[in-house]
């Protein structure tokens, strides 16, 4: 009997858990992580018609890379750890890092009002929110996306006319315009274009050599082609999207993204200002149900069950407003904590999770926006094995 597609998608996380829990003897599986990645990740290609996957893991400073499938159905080029993928909203962790870096440099305060850097917003309801509220989606109910009628020439008018559904800090409503505006204002505070700051300052100071807002011509041959729901090739056009670069514009490789994970594990290896910026992104600012919202990252105590992680990354968390409670004063986790972020564009899907205190992390990159529960379930199984110290 063949299950309906929706049922198969719901069943996949359970199947992954069952596979991951099978007893494995060392003499039969000398590399348990490789075997686990194979049996948790490879099924995603067939189940969700994903052309290619790039997986990177780190444990105790040791990096591991696993590649499946192809970067393009046209060229048939195999995926590698150097293939460039769009990471969608995982980009928000980088935007948050830029904002924190600007604060470390004394160019802004998270308590500032938007009009300090964009005077045209003065007098509007948006100016009652702070930069912190914009960065944590708690400004009062900015939508997931800009309305279709808003264009570059009318964006300021939209923000000025926007009417909140709640007081700043009272609710979290996940929003590209919210953190997009935060990134735009952070760049304004630094006095340079956002893309320029990311590519010439933030990425290099994080030790990233192959991360881009604008993919250079020399790297285009390694830029994977994404495939949308209709199985048509597609790539994001952040140059045409309102605040798209700030909200979901990063393209990077598994090799570079795992370096970012390791920077979050050991920020002391970075130059002092960037170290303080990365540490600031690991501070919790609002409790939202069982999740803590920080700058870019969403936090959970470690160990965390798969069910809790799936609930915190459910569609309702992205689409609906949820009560938020300020953490006063803002705090870094007292014990081990998992920081995670999902990301999608029309043709790509990504997931990143890191537990700094345990020195483990994982990156999942796909050139199709496979369902979030599937990528999280697979990543969670591997992350638990890394935490257990599997060889």
Short mmCIF file of C-alpha atoms in Angstrom, two decimals:
data_model
loop_
_atom_site.label_atom_id
_atom_site.label_comp_id
_atom_site.label_asym_id
_atom_site.label_seq_id
_atom_site.Cartn_x
_atom_site.Cartn_y
_atom_site.Cartn_z
CA UNK A 1 0.00 0.00 0.00
CA UNK A 2 1.30 3.46 -0.90
CA UNK A 3 0.77 6.19 1.68
CA UNK A 4 -0.43 9.64 0.53
CA UNK A 5 2.44 12.11 0.17
CA UNK A 6 1.34 14.16 3.22
CA UNK A 7 1.30 11.03 5.37
CA UNK A 8 4.76 10.02 4.14
CA UNK A 9 6.10 13.46 5.06
CA UNK A 10 4.68 13.21 8.58
CA UNK A 11 6.02 9.69 8.96
CA UNK A 12 9.58 10.57 7.90
CA UNK A 13 10.76 12.11 11.21
CA UNK A 14 9.50 9.03 13.07
CA UNK A 15 11.28 6.73 10.63
CA UNK A 16 14.49 8.69 11.08
CA UNK A 17 14.26 8.38 14.86
CA UNK A 18 13.73 4.64 14.56
CA UNK A 19 16.70 4.23 12.23
CA UNK A 20 18.91 6.36 14.44
CA UNK A 21 18.05 4.27 17.49
CA UNK A 22 19.04 0.90 15.93
CA UNK A 23 21.93 -0.77 17.80
CA UNK A 24 25.21 -0.50 15.90
CA UNK A 25 28.26 -2.54 16.87
CA UNK A 26 31.62 -0.82 16.47
CA UNK A 27 33.12 -3.70 14.49
CA UNK A 28 30.24 -3.47 12.00
CA UNK A 29 30.19 0.32 11.73
CA UNK A 30 33.66 1.76 12.27
CA UNK A 31 32.35 5.22 11.31
CA UNK A 32 28.98 5.57 13.00
CA UNK A 33 28.51 9.21 12.03
CA UNK A 34 29.00 8.47 8.33
CA UNK A 35 26.57 5.54 8.56
CA UNK A 36 24.02 7.64 10.43
CA UNK A 37 24.27 10.51 7.95
CA UNK A 38 23.81 8.05 5.11
CA UNK A 39 20.64 6.53 6.50
CA UNK A 40 19.08 9.77 7.72
CA UNK A 41 20.00 12.16 4.92
CA UNK A 42 19.96 10.08 1.75
CA UNK A 43 16.23 9.22 2.06
CA UNK A 44 15.46 12.94 1.87
CA UNK A 45 16.57 13.05 -1.77
CA UNK A 46 14.07 10.44 -2.93
CA UNK A 47 11.25 11.32 -0.56
CA UNK A 48 11.23 15.00 -1.46
CA UNK A 49 12.79 14.92 -4.93
CA UNK A 50 15.81 16.91 -3.75
CA UNK A 51 18.61 17.07 -6.34
CA UNK A 52 21.44 17.58 -3.86
CA UNK A 53 22.42 17.89 -0.22
CA UNK A 54 25.56 19.15 1.52
CA UNK A 55 25.99 18.21 5.19
CA UNK A 56 28.67 19.47 7.55
CA UNK A 57 29.20 18.54 11.18
CA UNK A 58 31.68 19.54 13.82
CA UNK A 59 32.53 17.94 17.16
CA UNK A 60 35.42 18.96 19.35
CA UNK A 61 37.00 20.95 16.55
CA UNK A 62 36.85 18.11 14.00
CA UNK A 63 34.88 18.88 10.85
CA UNK A 64 33.07 16.26 8.77
CA UNK A 65 31.55 16.72 5.31
CA UNK A 66 29.03 14.59 3.44
CA UNK A 67 27.63 15.26 -0.01
CA UNK A 68 24.71 13.72 -1.88
CA UNK A 69 23.36 14.21 -5.38
CA UNK A 70 23.87 17.04 -7.83
CA UNK A 71 24.10 20.82 -7.73
CA UNK A 72 22.24 21.22 -11.03
CA UNK A 73 20.07 18.94 -13.12
CA UNK A 74 21.31 20.76 -16.19
CA UNK A 75 25.05 20.37 -15.63
CA UNK A 76 24.91 17.22 -13.41
CA UNK A 77 27.73 18.69 -11.34
CA UNK A 78 28.05 16.75 -8.06
CA UNK A 79 27.47 18.53 -4.77
CA UNK A 80 30.54 19.11 -2.61
CA UNK A 81 31.31 21.01 0.57
CA UNK A 82 32.28 23.95 -1.68
CA UNK A 83 28.97 24.14 -3.57
CA UNK A 84 27.20 27.45 -2.92
CA UNK A 85 23.64 27.27 -1.62
CA UNK A 86 21.09 29.93 -0.78
CA UNK A 87 20.47 29.69 2.97
CA UNK A 88 17.32 31.82 3.18
CA UNK A 89 16.51 32.95 6.71
CA UNK A 90 19.65 31.43 8.18
CA UNK A 91 20.97 34.74 6.80
CA UNK A 92 19.25 36.41 9.76
CA UNK A 93 21.96 35.09 12.07
CA UNK A 94 24.49 37.01 9.98
CA UNK A 95 22.33 40.15 9.91
CA UNK A 96 22.07 39.92 13.69
CA UNK A 97 25.84 39.60 13.91
CA UNK A 98 26.26 42.78 11.87
CA UNK A 99 23.88 44.64 14.17
CA UNK A 100 25.70 43.38 17.26
CA UNK A 101 29.03 44.33 15.68
CA UNK A 102 27.75 47.85 15.02
CA UNK A 103 26.75 48.12 18.67
CA UNK A 104 30.16 46.90 19.83
CA UNK A 105 31.70 49.59 17.62
CA UNK A 106 29.54 52.22 19.33
CA UNK A 107 27.64 53.03 16.14
CA UNK A 108 24.23 52.11 17.53
CA UNK A 109 22.42 50.87 20.62
CA UNK A 110 19.76 48.18 20.50
CA UNK A 111 17.60 50.59 22.47
CA UNK A 112 17.74 53.21 19.67
CA UNK A 113 14.60 54.16 17.73
CA UNK A 114 14.60 53.60 13.97
CA UNK A 115 14.35 57.32 13.22
CA UNK A 116 17.86 57.88 14.60
CA UNK A 117 19.16 56.32 11.38
CA UNK A 118 16.16 56.88 9.12
CA UNK A 119 14.65 60.27 10.10
CA UNK A 120 11.76 59.77 7.66
CA UNK A 121 10.30 57.20 10.09
CA UNK A 122 9.88 59.76 12.87
CA UNK A 123 6.30 60.15 14.02
CA UNK A 124 5.12 56.74 12.82
CA UNK A 125 4.14 53.85 15.08
CA UNK A 126 7.22 51.96 13.93
CA UNK A 127 9.35 54.54 15.73
CA UNK A 128 7.90 53.48 19.08
CA UNK A 129 9.72 50.17 18.65
CA UNK A 130 13.45 49.83 19.22
CA UNK A 131 16.13 48.22 17.10
CA UNK A 132 15.98 45.29 19.52
CA UNK A 133 12.26 44.86 18.82
CA UNK A 134 12.93 44.84 15.08
CA UNK A 135 15.72 42.26 15.47
CA UNK A 136 13.55 39.93 17.60
CA UNK A 137 10.27 40.31 15.64
CA UNK A 138 8.60 41.99 18.63
CA UNK A 139 7.89 45.44 17.17
CA UNK A 140 4.15 44.84 17.43
CA UNK A 141 3.05 42.68 14.54
CA UNK A 142 4.96 43.40 11.34
CA UNK A 143 3.90 40.73 8.80
CA UNK A 144 5.92 37.82 7.49
CA UNK A 145 6.29 39.56 4.11
CA UNK A 146 5.66 43.01 2.72
CA UNK A 147 2.24 43.37 1.08
CA UNK A 148 2.46 42.83 -2.67
CA UNK A 149 1.60 46.48 -3.32
CA UNK A 150 4.72 47.79 -1.54
CA UNK A 151 7.63 48.76 -3.76
CA UNK A 152 11.03 50.34 -3.11
CA UNK A 153 9.57 53.78 -3.65
CA UNK A 154 6.76 53.18 -1.18
CA UNK A 155 8.56 51.20 1.55
CA UNK A 156 9.02 54.22 3.81
CA UNK A 157 5.36 55.11 3.38
CA UNK A 158 4.42 51.57 4.34
CA UNK A 159 6.44 51.68 7.56
CA UNK A 160 5.11 55.14 8.43
CA UNK A 161 1.50 54.06 7.92
CA UNK A 162 1.85 50.66 9.62
CA UNK A 163 -0.36 50.17 12.66
CA UNK A 164 0.74 47.66 15.32
CA UNK A 165 -1.48 44.96 16.76
CA UNK A 166 0.34 45.02 20.10
CA UNK A 167 2.73 47.16 22.12
CA UNK A 168 6.44 46.72 21.37
CA UNK A 169 7.77 43.67 23.19
CA UNK A 170 4.35 42.12 23.88
CA UNK A 171 4.27 39.59 21.06
CA UNK A 172 6.57 37.89 18.58
CA UNK A 173 5.50 37.71 14.96
CA UNK A 174 8.20 36.37 12.70
CA UNK A 175 8.82 38.95 9.99
CA UNK A 176 11.20 39.59 7.11
CA UNK A 177 10.36 43.32 7.05
CA UNK A 178 11.19 43.51 10.76
CA UNK A 179 14.70 42.05 10.75
CA UNK A 180 15.24 43.39 7.22
CA UNK A 181 14.71 46.92 8.51
CA UNK A 182 17.02 46.14 11.44
CA UNK A 183 19.79 45.14 9.01
CA UNK A 184 19.17 48.21 6.87
CA UNK A 185 19.40 50.50 9.91
CA UNK A 186 22.53 48.77 11.18
CA UNK A 187 24.17 49.39 7.82
CA UNK A 188 23.03 53.02 7.92
CA UNK A 189 24.60 53.34 11.37
CA UNK A 190 27.86 52.05 9.93
CA UNK A 191 27.60 54.44 6.98
CA UNK A 192 27.99 51.83 4.24
CA UNK A 193 25.75 49.59 2.11
CA UNK A 194 24.61 46.36 3.75
CA UNK A 195 26.10 44.02 1.13
CA UNK A 196 29.44 45.82 1.27
CA UNK A 197 29.60 45.52 5.07
CA UNK A 198 28.77 41.84 5.00
CA UNK A 199 31.20 40.91 2.25
CA UNK A 200 34.13 43.11 3.28
CA UNK A 201 33.81 43.17 7.07
CA UNK A 202 31.51 40.61 8.68
CA UNK A 203 32.32 37.53 6.59
CA UNK A 204 36.12 38.04 6.64
CA UNK A 205 36.18 38.79 10.38
CA UNK A 206 34.29 35.54 10.96
CA UNK A 207 36.91 33.67 8.95
CA UNK A 208 34.54 33.02 6.04
CA UNK A 209 36.13 32.96 2.61
CA UNK A 210 33.25 31.80 0.44
CA UNK A 211 30.10 33.57 1.65
CA UNK A 212 28.34 36.19 -0.44
CA UNK A 213 25.39 38.49 -0.82
CA UNK A 214 26.35 38.98 -4.47
CA UNK A 215 27.92 35.83 -5.89
CA UNK A 216 31.00 36.89 -7.89
CA UNK A 217 31.39 35.68 -11.44
CA UNK A 218 34.38 33.58 -10.44
CA UNK A 219 32.17 31.55 -8.08
CA UNK A 220 29.10 31.17 -10.32
CA UNK A 221 30.17 27.72 -11.53
CA UNK A 222 29.82 26.49 -7.93
CA UNK A 223 26.45 28.17 -7.30
CA UNK A 224 23.85 25.40 -7.13
CA UNK A 225 20.61 25.71 -9.03
CA UNK A 226 17.52 25.62 -6.84
CA UNK A 227 14.26 23.92 -7.78
CA UNK A 228 10.82 25.21 -6.80
CA UNK A 229 7.56 23.40 -6.07
CA UNK A 230 6.92 23.06 -9.79
CA UNK A 231 10.42 21.56 -10.18
CA UNK A 232 11.54 24.56 -12.19
CA UNK A 233 15.07 25.93 -11.77
CA UNK A 234 15.19 29.11 -9.73
CA UNK A 235 17.47 31.39 -7.76
CA UNK A 236 16.61 34.23 -5.42
CA UNK A 237 16.64 37.80 -6.73
CA UNK A 238 17.44 39.82 -3.62
CA UNK A 239 18.31 42.85 -5.73
CA UNK A 240 14.64 43.18 -6.67
CA UNK A 241 13.20 42.30 -3.25
CA UNK A 242 12.54 44.78 -0.46
CA UNK A 243 15.21 44.23 2.22
CA UNK A 244 15.81 40.79 0.72
CA UNK A 245 19.59 40.93 1.18
CA UNK A 246 19.14 41.70 4.87
CA UNK A 247 16.50 39.03 5.53
CA UNK A 248 17.48 36.06 3.37
CA UNK A 249 20.27 37.02 0.97
CA UNK A 250 23.34 34.97 1.98
CA UNK A 251 24.79 32.32 -0.33
CA UNK A 252 27.45 30.09 1.18
CA UNK A 253 28.94 26.61 1.24
CA UNK A 254 28.83 23.86 3.83
CA UNK A 255 32.56 24.41 4.36
CA UNK A 256 32.07 28.10 5.15
CA UNK A 257 28.88 27.72 7.15
CA UNK A 258 30.46 25.18 9.49
CA UNK A 259 33.19 27.76 10.11
CA UNK A 260 30.45 30.15 11.22
CA UNK A 261 29.15 27.41 13.52
CA UNK A 262 32.63 27.00 14.97
CA UNK A 263 32.92 30.77 15.45
CA UNK A 264 29.82 30.49 17.62
CA UNK A 265 31.38 27.58 19.51
CA UNK A 266 34.67 29.39 20.14
CA UNK A 267 34.15 33.15 19.71
CA UNK A 268 37.37 33.71 21.64
CA UNK A 269 39.24 32.77 18.45
CA UNK A 270 37.90 35.90 16.72
CA UNK A 271 39.27 39.42 16.90
CA UNK A 272 37.91 41.21 20.03
CA UNK A 273 35.09 43.27 18.47
CA UNK A 274 33.72 40.36 16.46
CA UNK A 275 34.06 38.06 19.46
CA UNK A 276 31.85 40.38 21.50
CA UNK A 277 29.36 40.62 18.62
CA UNK A 278 29.03 36.84 18.30
CA UNK A 279 28.63 36.50 22.06
CA UNK A 280 25.88 39.15 21.95
CA UNK A 281 23.89 37.06 19.45
CA UNK A 282 23.81 34.24 22.01
CA UNK A 283 21.97 36.36 24.58
CA UNK A 284 18.29 35.60 25.12
CA UNK A 285 15.88 38.56 25.00
CA UNK A 286 12.32 37.15 24.91
CA UNK A 287 10.62 33.94 25.98
CA UNK A 288 8.13 32.69 23.42
CA UNK A 289 6.52 29.50 24.64
CA UNK A 290 9.33 26.99 25.16
CA UNK A 291 11.71 28.88 22.87
CA UNK A 292 13.97 31.82 23.72
CA UNK A 293 14.40 34.44 21.00
CA UNK A 294 17.82 35.98 20.69
CA UNK A 295 19.43 38.03 17.95
CA UNK A 296 19.04 35.80 14.91
CA UNK A 297 19.29 32.56 16.86
CA UNK A 298 16.42 30.72 18.55
CA UNK A 299 17.45 28.96 21.75
CA UNK A 300 16.54 25.74 23.60
CA UNK A 301 18.09 24.03 26.65
CA UNK A 302 20.28 21.09 25.66
CA UNK A 303 19.52 18.25 25.47
CA UNK A 304 16.30 19.07 23.65
CA UNK A 305 13.74 16.57 22.43
CA UNK A 306 12.94 16.38 18.76
CA UNK A 307 9.30 17.10 19.56
CA UNK A 308 10.17 20.38 21.27
CA UNK A 309 12.45 21.40 18.44
CA UNK A 310 9.79 20.64 15.84
CA UNK A 311 7.20 22.61 17.81
CA UNK A 312 9.49 25.62 18.02
CA UNK A 313 10.06 25.51 14.26
CA UNK A 314 6.46 24.72 13.30
CA UNK A 315 4.65 26.65 10.58
CA UNK A 316 2.52 28.36 13.23
CA UNK A 317 5.66 29.88 14.76
CA UNK A 318 6.41 31.59 11.45
CA UNK A 319 2.86 32.52 10.49
CA UNK A 320 1.14 33.50 13.75
CA UNK A 321 1.71 36.00 16.54
CA UNK A 322 2.71 34.58 19.94
CA UNK A 323 2.91 36.23 23.37
CA UNK A 324 6.44 37.28 24.28
CA UNK A 325 7.91 37.88 27.72
CA UNK A 326 11.00 40.04 28.03
CA UNK A 327 14.00 38.50 29.79
CA UNK A 328 15.20 41.25 32.13
CA UNK A 329 18.10 41.59 32.14
CA UNK A 330 18.84 39.73 28.91
CA UNK A 331 20.88 36.61 29.65
CA UNK A 332 23.12 34.07 28.01
CA UNK A 333 21.98 30.51 28.80
CA UNK A 334 23.06 29.30 32.24
CA UNK A 335 23.72 25.78 30.96
CA UNK A 336 24.20 24.02 27.64
CA UNK A 337 21.87 25.41 24.98
CA UNK A 338 21.09 24.68 21.36
CA UNK A 339 20.96 27.63 18.98
CA UNK A 340 19.19 26.95 15.69
CA UNK A 341 17.79 28.58 12.58
CA UNK A 342 15.93 27.31 9.55
CA UNK A 343 15.97 28.99 6.17
CA UNK A 344 14.28 28.63 2.79
CA UNK A 345 14.02 30.39 -0.52
CA UNK A 346 11.77 29.25 -3.35
CA UNK A 347 14.42 26.76 -4.48
CA UNK A 348 16.57 26.01 -1.42
CA UNK A 349 16.28 24.75 2.15
CA UNK A 350 18.75 25.05 5.03
CA UNK A 351 19.09 24.25 8.70
CA UNK A 352 21.84 25.11 11.18
CA UNK A 353 22.11 24.03 14.81
CA UNK A 354 24.95 24.49 17.30
CA UNK A 355 25.49 23.65 20.97
CA UNK A 356 28.52 25.78 21.90
CA UNK A 357 29.06 24.29 25.37
CA UNK A 358 29.24 20.79 23.87
CA UNK A 359 31.34 21.98 20.91
CA UNK A 360 29.01 20.36 18.39
CA UNK A 361 27.11 21.70 15.40
CA UNK A 362 25.51 20.71 12.13
CA UNK A 363 24.70 22.29 8.76
CA UNK A 364 22.14 20.94 6.29
CA UNK A 365 21.93 22.55 2.82
CA UNK A 366 19.59 21.47 0.00
CA UNK A 367 18.78 22.84 -3.44
CA UNK A 368 15.09 22.31 -2.84
CA UNK A 369 12.99 23.64 0.04
CA UNK A 370 12.34 20.24 1.61
CA UNK A 371 9.93 20.27 4.59
CA UNK A 372 11.34 21.75 7.78
CA UNK A 373 10.34 18.74 9.95
CA UNK A 374 12.31 16.40 7.69
CA UNK A 375 15.52 18.43 7.77
CA UNK A 376 15.29 19.04 11.53
CA UNK A 377 14.59 15.38 12.35
CA UNK A 378 17.57 14.21 10.31
CA UNK A 379 19.87 16.88 11.78
CA UNK A 380 18.72 16.18 15.35
CA UNK A 381 19.59 12.49 15.04
CA UNK A 382 23.10 13.31 13.82
CA UNK A 383 23.59 16.03 16.44
CA UNK A 384 22.70 13.62 19.25
CA UNK A 385 25.25 11.16 17.91
CA UNK A 386 27.90 13.91 17.79
CA UNK A 387 27.06 14.81 21.39
CA UNK A 388 27.47 11.17 22.39
CA UNK A 389 31.00 11.22 21.01
CA UNK A 390 30.39 8.66 18.29
CA UNK A 391 33.53 7.98 16.21
#
